């Protein structure tokens, strides 16, 4: 169904000129549908292969394995991966430190060129990469397109940013001195991404590191190591030197924790849950024997994002925006709308229209491009169903509320709307990370804003209103890193919407924005006496 799809733009490519977002495919065109089906068939034929750890360019096997399963059909193995343990931290660090010696001195043009060439090759293989996401995390075609397009955007954007950082404005010149300031890499970074944007976020944190001259130990999520293996293979094919990215799938609690704690880890770039982010912050703060620096942490965490529907809003577009933001990719986005805060004057009308809209959403195999696929794994499904049961007690079930068993053996859950949820209750405060929307009644704009801000998170938010005054107030008062007006709260675009949240949503790193590479570099000031 076209309505959950992203806007269609023409396919153009600017290289080294001005940054332009990668356009999405138009799946109303038969030719694109045919090509996507053939990419899916090709990738289907490659499922179940085994992938090695890559440490300093060497392939390494382990006894323990990680099996990446298709959430829509868990009996299908997408990829079998080696499982790095604590004993692999030292070899990975040694390889990354060795590579840092030369990579940190490689010209920025050469490093940026790796990213531009990666963007080119990803464009050539775009549907194939998308198909891996269909199988590995149950994204439908449009969601998979958004993920790979964002990956291409990060390549193009950070490549240009690195070139810009290399030509920074000279500082004030003292008489008799030549004064300069330049940005140098940090060292070896631990890159720890989540599974929900398994290509874009994984590639974004890795490539921002690499283009800045750092080397990386990359530990992808155990739910999505295959797409990470594909990206690392692509970078190797482009001639990325050995040891620049060391590919180490492994358990967070053993390998991940040990990499964070290692004295030679210079920084940690993490995106994931609040709990793990806080744990990393704590471990990184402790000085290990032999550690010579304060570890830098870039921590992007969860959300409990709200859309406010004001009495003076266009209800049709509010319903559409809420439905897309709540249920796109099964609600498994940090930016997903999990709270609709609706003015009491339009509450009943909004709910009636929303119910009709949500009941049109199809749940099924993402390979067939259903609107919604399966949630990521069994544990996640159980946790989401637990929240739904709680919601049935705390509020009024409008639609959904159970597994969609007719969709197949996978972890399918119906899009669920629960109304009359009270502020401060569990469903209103905790991140569910699934297709569950809590609807909350507000007495007016002030009350709505108070409810929206009364959470420990602060990632995205949106307001639908036709009132200029309320828009201005929302800009001032809605305390989120990414605010949207009269549009949905998902779908941040690289360049236009630098992304990162306030409060327990993270360190507000603003990925895809002009400040991002500062986090992966350190500034060196030089004052040279010339007379
Ligand atoms: P998660 O926190 O469970 O896992 C994230 C990564 O951390 C994984 O690679 C995991 O293996 C690793 N990890 C787990 N324990 C670790 C430890 N002790 N030390 C080091 N690494 C460890 O998160 P997830 O389920 O993969 O992703 C979903 C979460 O990510 C949600 O909370 C979502 O809101 C958040 N998220 C945030 C953003 C953002 O930009 N703010 C973007 C996407 C996802």
Short mmCIF file of N, CA, C and O and ligand atoms in Angstrom, two decimals, residues 192-197 201 219-222 250-253 256-257 260 270-274 276 279-280 300-303 333-334 431 433 459 499 505, ligand 1:
data_model
loop_
_atom_site.label_atom_id
_atom_site.label_comp_id
_atom_site.label_asym_id
_atom_site.label_seq_id
_atom_site.Cartn_x
_atom_site.Cartn_y
_atom_site.Cartn_z
N UNK A 192 29.49 0.22 18.05
CA UNK A 192 28.50 -0.75 18.55
C UNK A 192 27.10 -0.29 18.13
O UNK A 192 26.46 0.51 18.83
N UNK A 193 26.62 -0.80 16.99
CA UNK A 193 25.30 -0.37 16.49
C UNK A 193 24.17 -1.29 16.92
O UNK A 193 24.39 -2.41 17.39
N UNK A 194 22.93 -0.84 16.71
CA UNK A 194 21.75 -1.66 16.98
C UNK A 194 21.34 -2.42 15.72
O UNK A 194 21.98 -2.28 14.68
N UNK A 195 20.24 -3.16 15.80
CA UNK A 195 19.79 -3.94 14.64
C UNK A 195 18.75 -3.21 13.81
O UNK A 195 18.36 -3.66 12.75
N UNK A 196 18.23 -2.05 14.32
CA UNK A 196 17.02 -1.54 13.66
C UNK A 196 17.29 -0.71 12.41
O UNK A 196 16.43 -0.65 11.53
N UNK A 197 18.45 -0.02 12.37
CA UNK A 197 18.93 0.51 11.08
C UNK A 197 20.26 -0.18 10.85
O UNK A 197 21.32 0.43 10.98
N UNK A 201 22.94 2.92 10.37
CA UNK A 201 23.59 3.36 11.61
C UNK A 201 24.95 2.69 11.76
O UNK A 201 25.94 3.32 12.13
N UNK A 219 31.46 -4.12 16.23
CA UNK A 219 30.68 -5.24 16.77
C UNK A 219 29.21 -5.01 16.42
O UNK A 219 28.50 -4.29 17.10
N UNK A 220 28.77 -5.65 15.32
CA UNK A 220 27.37 -5.44 14.95
C UNK A 220 26.44 -6.14 15.93
O UNK A 220 26.88 -6.96 16.74
N UNK A 221 25.16 -5.84 15.84
CA UNK A 221 24.17 -6.51 16.68
C UNK A 221 24.07 -7.98 16.27
O UNK A 221 24.18 -8.31 15.08
N UNK A 222 23.84 -8.86 17.24
CA UNK A 222 23.71 -10.29 16.93
C UNK A 222 22.46 -10.58 16.10
O UNK A 222 22.32 -11.67 15.55
N UNK A 250 29.65 -10.46 18.11
CA UNK A 250 29.87 -11.11 19.40
C UNK A 250 28.80 -10.64 20.36
O UNK A 250 28.06 -9.69 20.05
N UNK A 251 28.74 -11.29 21.51
CA UNK A 251 27.72 -10.89 22.48
C UNK A 251 28.09 -9.55 23.10
O UNK A 251 29.26 -9.29 23.38
N UNK A 252 27.08 -8.72 23.32
CA UNK A 252 27.32 -7.42 23.92
C UNK A 252 27.94 -7.55 25.30
O UNK A 252 28.92 -6.88 25.63
N UNK A 253 27.38 -8.45 26.10
CA UNK A 253 27.79 -8.55 27.50
C UNK A 253 29.21 -9.10 27.67
O UNK A 253 29.85 -8.84 28.69
N UNK A 256 31.46 -7.11 23.72
CA UNK A 256 31.17 -5.67 23.70
C UNK A 256 31.70 -4.98 24.95
O UNK A 256 32.40 -3.97 24.88
N UNK A 257 31.36 -5.55 26.08
CA UNK A 257 31.79 -4.98 27.36
C UNK A 257 33.32 -4.91 27.45
O UNK A 257 33.88 -3.92 27.90
N UNK A 260 34.80 -2.15 25.28
CA UNK A 260 34.57 -0.83 25.91
C UNK A 260 35.59 -0.61 27.03
O UNK A 260 36.13 0.48 27.19
N UNK A 270 28.22 4.35 20.04
CA UNK A 270 27.16 3.38 20.34
C UNK A 270 25.80 3.95 19.97
O UNK A 270 25.53 5.13 20.18
N UNK A 271 24.94 3.11 19.42
CA UNK A 271 23.52 3.44 19.29
C UNK A 271 22.75 2.21 19.75
O UNK A 271 23.03 1.09 19.29
N UNK A 272 21.80 2.41 20.64
CA UNK A 272 21.04 1.28 21.15
C UNK A 272 20.17 1.71 22.31
O UNK A 272 19.75 2.87 22.38
N UNK A 273 19.95 0.79 23.22
CA UNK A 273 18.98 1.06 24.29
C UNK A 273 19.60 1.94 25.39
O UNK A 273 20.82 2.02 25.56
N UNK A 274 18.71 2.54 26.15
CA UNK A 274 19.12 3.37 27.28
C UNK A 274 19.95 2.56 28.28
O UNK A 274 20.98 3.03 28.77
N UNK A 276 21.81 -0.17 27.94
CA UNK A 276 23.18 -0.50 27.50
C UNK A 276 24.01 0.78 27.36
O UNK A 276 25.19 0.80 27.73
N UNK A 279 25.27 1.72 30.70
CA UNK A 279 26.30 0.76 31.13
C UNK A 279 27.64 1.11 30.46
O UNK A 279 28.68 1.13 31.11
N UNK A 280 27.59 1.40 29.17
CA UNK A 280 28.82 1.75 28.45
C UNK A 280 29.42 3.03 29.04
O UNK A 280 30.64 3.14 29.25
N UNK A 300 23.85 7.16 21.52
CA UNK A 300 22.49 7.52 21.06
C UNK A 300 21.54 6.43 21.51
O UNK A 300 21.73 5.25 21.19
N UNK A 301 20.51 6.80 22.24
CA UNK A 301 19.70 5.80 22.95
C UNK A 301 18.21 5.87 22.58
O UNK A 301 17.87 6.29 21.50
N UNK A 302 17.37 5.47 23.49
CA UNK A 302 15.96 5.23 23.16
C UNK A 302 15.09 6.47 23.07
O UNK A 302 15.56 7.61 23.16
N UNK A 303 13.80 6.24 22.88
CA UNK A 303 12.86 7.35 22.77
C UNK A 303 11.47 6.95 23.23
O UNK A 303 11.15 5.75 23.34
N UNK A 333 11.49 1.92 15.48
CA UNK A 333 12.43 3.00 15.21
C UNK A 333 12.56 3.80 16.50
O UNK A 333 11.58 3.96 17.23
N UNK A 334 13.78 4.30 16.75
CA UNK A 334 13.95 5.14 17.94
C UNK A 334 13.06 6.36 17.82
O UNK A 334 12.64 6.94 18.80
N UNK A 431 9.76 2.78 26.71
CA UNK A 431 9.92 2.49 25.28
C UNK A 431 9.51 1.04 25.02
O UNK A 431 10.02 0.12 25.66
N UNK A 433 9.11 -0.31 21.67
CA UNK A 433 9.85 -0.72 20.48
C UNK A 433 9.12 -1.79 19.69
O UNK A 433 9.65 -2.84 19.35
N UNK A 459 13.81 12.43 22.23
CA UNK A 459 14.42 12.21 20.91
C UNK A 459 13.68 12.97 19.80
O UNK A 459 14.15 13.99 19.33
N UNK A 499 20.56 14.34 13.41
CA UNK A 499 19.73 13.50 14.29
C UNK A 499 20.39 13.17 15.61
O UNK A 499 21.52 12.68 15.67
N UNK A 505 17.73 10.13 25.92
CA UNK A 505 17.81 9.68 24.54
C UNK A 505 19.24 9.76 24.02
O UNK A 505 19.50 9.32 22.90
P1 LIG B 1 20.71 -2.78 22.51
O1 LIG B 1 21.10 -1.71 23.47
O2 LIG B 1 20.13 -4.01 23.05
O3 LIG B 1 21.99 -3.22 21.65
C1 LIG B 1 22.76 -2.29 20.92
C2 LIG B 1 24.17 -2.84 20.73
O4 LIG B 1 24.84 -2.88 22.00
C3 LIG B 1 24.19 -4.26 20.20
O5 LIG B 1 25.23 -4.37 19.25
C4 LIG B 1 24.48 -5.08 21.44
O6 LIG B 1 25.09 -6.31 21.17
C5 LIG B 1 25.43 -4.16 22.18
N1 LIG B 1 25.59 -4.41 23.62
C6 LIG B 1 24.70 -4.99 24.47
N2 LIG B 1 25.22 -5.02 25.71
C7 LIG B 1 26.44 -4.44 25.66
C8 LIG B 1 27.45 -4.16 26.62
N3 LIG B 1 27.30 -4.46 27.92
N4 LIG B 1 28.58 -3.56 26.22
C9 LIG B 1 28.75 -3.21 24.92
N5 LIG B 1 27.83 -3.46 23.97
C10 LIG B 1 26.68 -4.06 24.32
O7 LIG B 1 19.74 -2.08 21.45
P2 LIG B 1 19.01 -2.77 20.20
O8 LIG B 1 17.92 -3.63 20.68
O9 LIG B 1 20.00 -3.30 19.25
O10 LIG B 1 18.38 -1.46 19.50
C11 LIG B 1 17.18 -0.88 19.90
C12 LIG B 1 17.44 0.35 20.75
O11 LIG B 1 18.24 1.27 20.02
C13 LIG B 1 16.16 1.11 21.08
O12 LIG B 1 16.22 1.52 22.43
C14 LIG B 1 16.22 2.32 20.15
O13 LIG B 1 15.49 3.43 20.59
C15 LIG B 1 17.68 2.58 20.10
N6 LIG B 1 18.05 3.35 18.92
C16 LIG B 1 18.40 4.65 19.09
C17 LIG B 1 18.71 5.43 17.99
C18 LIG B 1 19.11 6.87 18.15
O14 LIG B 1 19.63 7.45 17.20
N7 LIG B 1 18.91 7.47 19.30
C19 LIG B 1 18.68 4.86 16.71
C20 LIG B 1 18.32 3.52 16.58
C21 LIG B 1 18.01 2.76 17.69
#
